[in-house]
mmCIF file of C-alpha atoms in Angstrom:
data_model
loop_
_atom_site.group_PDB
_atom_site.id
_atom_site.type_symbol
_atom_site.label_atom_id
_atom_site.label_comp_id
_atom_site.label_asym_id
_atom_site.label_seq_id
_atom_site.Cartn_x
_atom_site.Cartn_y
_atom_site.Cartn_z
ATOM 1 C CA MET Z 1 1.360 -39.596 -104.375
ATOM 2 C CA LYS Z 2 2.667 -39.455 -107.817
ATOM 3 C CA ILE Z 3 0.963 -38.848 -110.935
ATOM 4 C CA ARG Z 4 3.062 -39.731 -113.982
ATOM 5 C CA GLU Z 5 2.777 -40.770 -117.862
ATOM 6 C CA ILE Z 6 2.586 -44.821 -117.980
ATOM 7 C CA GLN Z 7 5.501 -46.646 -119.357
ATOM 8 C CA PRO Z 8 6.100 -49.944 -121.020
ATOM 9 C CA SER Z 9 7.103 -51.414 -117.946
ATOM 10 C CA ASP Z 10 3.886 -50.783 -116.296
ATOM 11 C CA ALA Z 11 2.229 -53.212 -118.283
ATOM 12 C CA LYS Z 12 1.464 -55.920 -115.700
ATOM 13 C CA ALA Z 13 0.889 -53.686 -112.560
ATOM 14 C CA PHE Z 14 -1.556 -51.763 -115.244
ATOM 15 C CA SER Z 15 -3.317 -54.861 -116.546
ATOM 16 C CA HIS Z 16 -3.944 -56.003 -112.863
ATOM 17 C CA LEU Z 17 -5.406 -52.480 -111.885
ATOM 18 C CA CYS Z 18 -7.485 -52.392 -114.853
ATOM 19 C CA GLN Z 19 -8.973 -55.963 -113.703
ATOM 20 C CA GLU Z 20 -9.733 -54.943 -109.968
ATOM 21 C CA ILE Z 21 -11.334 -51.758 -111.109
ATOM 22 C CA ASP Z 22 -13.463 -53.584 -113.641
ATOM 23 C CA GLU Z 23 -15.068 -55.354 -110.457
ATOM 24 C CA SER Z 24 -16.771 -52.179 -109.726
ATOM 25 C CA GLY Z 25 -19.582 -53.478 -112.587
ATOM 26 C CA PHE Z 26 -19.191 -49.853 -114.116
ATOM 27 C CA MET Z 27 -16.691 -50.052 -116.516
ATOM 28 C CA LEU Z 28 -16.887 -51.477 -120.602
ATOM 29 C CA TYR Z 29 -15.419 -54.868 -119.216
ATOM 30 C CA ASP Z 30 -17.662 -57.250 -116.899
ATOM 31 C CA PRO Z 31 -15.480 -58.646 -113.931
ATOM 32 C CA GLY Z 32 -13.359 -61.252 -114.928
ATOM 33 C CA GLU Z 33 -14.156 -60.851 -118.524
ATOM 34 C CA ARG Z 34 -10.489 -58.914 -119.180
ATOM 35 C CA MET Z 35 -7.608 -61.173 -119.958
ATOM 36 C CA ILE Z 36 -4.240 -60.318 -119.370
ATOM 37 C CA ASP Z 37 -1.490 -60.471 -121.962
ATOM 38 C CA ILE Z 38 1.300 -58.531 -120.724
ATOM 39 C CA GLU Z 39 3.083 -58.434 -124.278
ATOM 40 C CA LYS Z 40 -0.055 -57.063 -125.765
ATOM 41 C CA GLU Z 41 -0.588 -54.593 -122.985
ATOM 42 C CA GLU Z 42 2.817 -53.394 -123.512
ATOM 43 C CA LYS Z 43 2.538 -53.287 -127.215
ATOM 44 C CA ARG Z 44 -0.967 -51.030 -126.474
ATOM 45 C CA ILE Z 45 1.221 -48.785 -124.174
ATOM 46 C CA LYS Z 46 3.632 -48.026 -126.452
ATOM 47 C CA ARG Z 47 1.195 -47.209 -129.128
ATOM 48 C CA ILE Z 48 -0.478 -45.167 -127.207
ATOM 49 C CA LEU Z 49 2.733 -42.857 -126.147
ATOM 50 C CA ARG Z 50 3.882 -42.612 -129.759
ATOM 51 C CA ASP Z 51 0.378 -40.589 -130.383
ATOM 52 C CA ASP Z 52 0.929 -37.164 -129.236
ATOM 53 C CA ARG Z 53 -2.825 -36.796 -128.801
ATOM 54 C CA SER Z 54 -3.139 -39.710 -126.574
ATOM 55 C CA THR Z 55 -1.921 -40.854 -122.958
ATOM 56 C CA ILE Z 56 -2.230 -42.779 -120.079
ATOM 57 C CA LEU Z 57 -1.497 -41.107 -116.534
ATOM 58 C CA VAL Z 58 -1.032 -43.539 -113.898
ATOM 59 C CA VAL Z 59 -1.501 -42.410 -110.043
ATOM 60 C CA GLU Z 60 1.554 -44.601 -107.928
ATOM 61 C CA GLU Z 61 1.594 -44.579 -104.419
ATOM 62 C CA ASN Z 62 3.986 -46.859 -102.454
ATOM 63 C CA GLU Z 63 5.705 -48.280 -105.928
ATOM 64 C CA GLN Z 64 2.027 -49.351 -106.920
ATOM 65 C CA LEU Z 65 -0.465 -48.215 -109.394
ATOM 66 C CA ILE Z 66 -3.630 -47.164 -107.732
ATOM 67 C CA GLY Z 67 -5.387 -45.335 -110.191
ATOM 68 C CA TYR Z 68 -5.421 -44.084 -114.077
ATOM 69 C CA MET Z 69 -6.899 -41.890 -116.889
ATOM 70 C CA ILE Z 70 -6.631 -42.689 -120.563
ATOM 71 C CA ALA Z 71 -7.009 -39.989 -123.191
ATOM 72 C CA ILE Z 72 -7.442 -41.630 -126.907
ATOM 73 C CA GLY Z 73 -6.927 -38.473 -129.175
ATOM 74 C CA GLY Z 74 -8.694 -38.088 -132.256
ATOM 75 C CA SER Z 75 -7.075 -39.552 -135.344
ATOM 76 C CA VAL Z 76 -8.447 -37.646 -138.365
ATOM 77 C CA LYS Z 77 -7.933 -33.987 -139.289
ATOM 78 C CA SER Z 78 -11.335 -33.254 -138.000
ATOM 79 C CA THR Z 79 -11.255 -35.178 -134.618
ATOM 80 C CA ARG Z 80 -7.806 -34.057 -133.774
ATOM 81 C CA HIS Z 81 -8.641 -31.281 -131.256
ATOM 82 C CA SER Z 82 -10.528 -33.908 -128.976
ATOM 83 C CA ALA Z 83 -9.868 -36.925 -126.914
ATOM 84 C CA TYR Z 84 -12.045 -39.628 -125.277
ATOM 85 C CA LEU Z 85 -11.201 -40.167 -121.654
ATOM 86 C CA VAL Z 86 -11.384 -43.137 -119.469
ATOM 87 C CA LEU Z 87 -11.075 -43.244 -115.744
ATOM 88 C CA GLY Z 88 -10.254 -45.759 -112.940
ATOM 89 C CA VAL Z 89 -9.368 -45.563 -109.546
ATOM 90 C CA SER Z 90 -8.701 -48.536 -107.042
ATOM 91 C CA LYS Z 91 -11.633 -49.229 -104.816
ATOM 92 C CA LYS Z 92 -9.608 -48.775 -101.405
ATOM 93 C CA HIS Z 93 -8.271 -45.065 -102.687
ATOM 94 C CA ARG Z 94 -11.726 -43.817 -103.959
ATOM 95 C CA GLY Z 95 -12.765 -40.713 -102.318
ATOM 96 C CA LYS Z 96 -9.598 -39.182 -101.369
ATOM 97 C CA GLY Z 97 -9.455 -36.783 -104.251
ATOM 98 C CA ILE Z 98 -7.206 -38.709 -106.978
ATOM 99 C CA ALA Z 99 -9.725 -38.460 -109.424
ATOM 100 C CA LYS Z 100 -9.892 -34.867 -109.256
ATOM 101 C CA GLN Z 101 -6.038 -34.707 -109.348
ATOM 102 C CA LEU Z 102 -6.100 -37.157 -112.439
ATOM 103 C CA PHE Z 103 -8.560 -34.736 -114.195
ATOM 104 C CA GLU Z 104 -6.486 -31.488 -113.283
ATOM 105 C CA GLU Z 105 -3.226 -32.986 -114.507
ATOM 106 C CA MET Z 106 -5.326 -34.219 -117.866
ATOM 107 C CA PHE Z 107 -6.479 -30.669 -118.340
ATOM 108 C CA ARG Z 108 -3.225 -29.153 -118.246
ATOM 109 C CA TRP Z 109 -1.730 -32.235 -120.743
ATOM 110 C CA ALA Z 110 -4.797 -31.436 -123.064
ATOM 111 C CA LYS Z 111 -4.115 -27.384 -123.093
ATOM 112 C CA GLU Z 112 -0.505 -28.261 -124.054
ATOM 113 C CA ARG Z 113 -1.413 -30.308 -127.048
ATOM 114 C CA GLU Z 114 -3.922 -27.760 -127.913
ATOM 115 C CA LEU Z 115 -7.130 -29.900 -127.439
ATOM 116 C CA THR Z 116 -10.443 -28.208 -126.947
ATOM 117 C CA ARG Z 117 -12.792 -30.999 -126.467
ATOM 118 C CA LEU Z 118 -12.670 -33.853 -123.839
ATOM 119 C CA GLU Z 119 -15.521 -36.616 -124.069
ATOM 120 C CA LEU Z 120 -16.386 -39.380 -121.858
ATOM 121 C CA THR Z 121 -19.331 -41.604 -121.135
ATOM 122 C CA VAL Z 122 -20.652 -43.046 -117.745
ATOM 123 C CA ILE Z 123 -23.436 -45.546 -116.936
ATOM 124 C CA LYS Z 124 -26.466 -43.852 -115.760
ATOM 125 C CA ASP Z 125 -26.693 -45.563 -112.457
ATOM 126 C CA ASN Z 126 -23.358 -44.595 -111.775
ATOM 127 C CA GLU Z 127 -23.967 -41.603 -109.643
ATOM 128 C CA ASN Z 128 -20.716 -40.955 -107.842
ATOM 129 C CA ALA Z 129 -18.566 -40.802 -111.142
ATOM 130 C CA PHE Z 130 -21.693 -38.796 -112.849
ATOM 131 C CA ARG Z 131 -21.369 -36.144 -109.728
ATOM 132 C CA LEU Z 132 -17.427 -36.032 -110.001
ATOM 133 C CA TYR Z 133 -17.828 -35.336 -113.626
ATOM 134 C CA ARG Z 134 -20.281 -32.916 -113.395
ATOM 135 C CA LYS Z 135 -18.107 -31.085 -110.592
ATOM 136 C CA MET Z 136 -15.230 -31.192 -112.956
ATOM 137 C CA GLY Z 137 -17.004 -29.221 -115.576
ATOM 138 C CA PHE Z 138 -18.549 -31.738 -118.090
ATOM 139 C CA ILE Z 139 -21.927 -31.193 -119.595
ATOM 140 C CA ILE Z 140 -24.412 -33.930 -120.593
ATOM 141 C CA GLU Z 141 -24.529 -34.080 -124.312
ATOM 142 C CA GLY Z 142 -26.928 -36.998 -124.572
ATOM 143 C CA GLU Z 143 -27.991 -40.331 -123.295
ATOM 144 C CA LYS Z 144 -27.699 -43.512 -125.213
ATOM 145 C CA VAL Z 145 -30.404 -45.859 -124.595
ATOM 146 C CA HIS Z 146 -29.548 -49.610 -124.001
ATOM 147 C CA SER Z 147 -25.934 -49.086 -124.919
ATOM 148 C CA LEU Z 148 -24.707 -51.619 -122.511
ATOM 149 C CA MET Z 149 -25.829 -55.186 -121.486
ATOM 150 C CA ILE Z 150 -24.762 -55.662 -117.662
ATOM 151 C CA ASP Z 151 -26.216 -58.768 -115.889
ATOM 152 C CA GLY Z 152 -28.289 -59.211 -118.675
ATOM 153 C CA ASN Z 153 -30.151 -56.011 -118.382
ATOM 154 C CA PRO Z 154 -30.010 -53.294 -120.509
ATOM 155 C CA VAL Z 155 -28.219 -49.906 -119.174
ATOM 156 C CA ASN Z 156 -28.135 -46.499 -120.308
ATOM 157 C CA GLU Z 157 -25.094 -44.233 -120.711
ATOM 158 C CA TYR Z 158 -24.724 -40.318 -120.700
ATOM 159 C CA TYR Z 159 -22.222 -38.854 -123.045
ATOM 160 C CA LEU Z 160 -20.560 -36.029 -121.472
ATOM 161 C CA TYR Z 161 -18.187 -33.399 -122.642
ATOM 162 C CA LYS Z 162 -16.016 -30.585 -121.587
ATOM 163 C CA LEU Z 163 -14.697 -27.647 -123.607
ATOM 164 C CA ILE Z 164 -11.379 -26.456 -122.830
#
């Protein structure tokens, strides 16, 4: 298993991984909602890689992508110290410490860029992810009520942060 920064050539594999992880029902996109457009994904990856405050780390095993962590850095002077994180690990690879390793690598990456705040959201009912985030040092900042509609039902999200 290897953690590395994504490359534009990963666009197809990354798109398919994102679609697979969307099936969990705990991501922003509903299962089947994300459309794959390799050209657009390559452009998005290039745009993220040009930004020194943003990145996508991917986990590769046997030449397949099995997980990722996206960091989207603040774009204006007052938010350049922070980044918003998104995590995804393939279902068959969960529970093996991959997410923990991604966080540790992201923490190193953030420190190198002098970021001092990382933030993320989690659906309140996603207890496994919530426990992981707390274990990694994230603190609840608040709860956004009825922030998402999943299967026609309103769902709350926790907002969490970690100071580095």
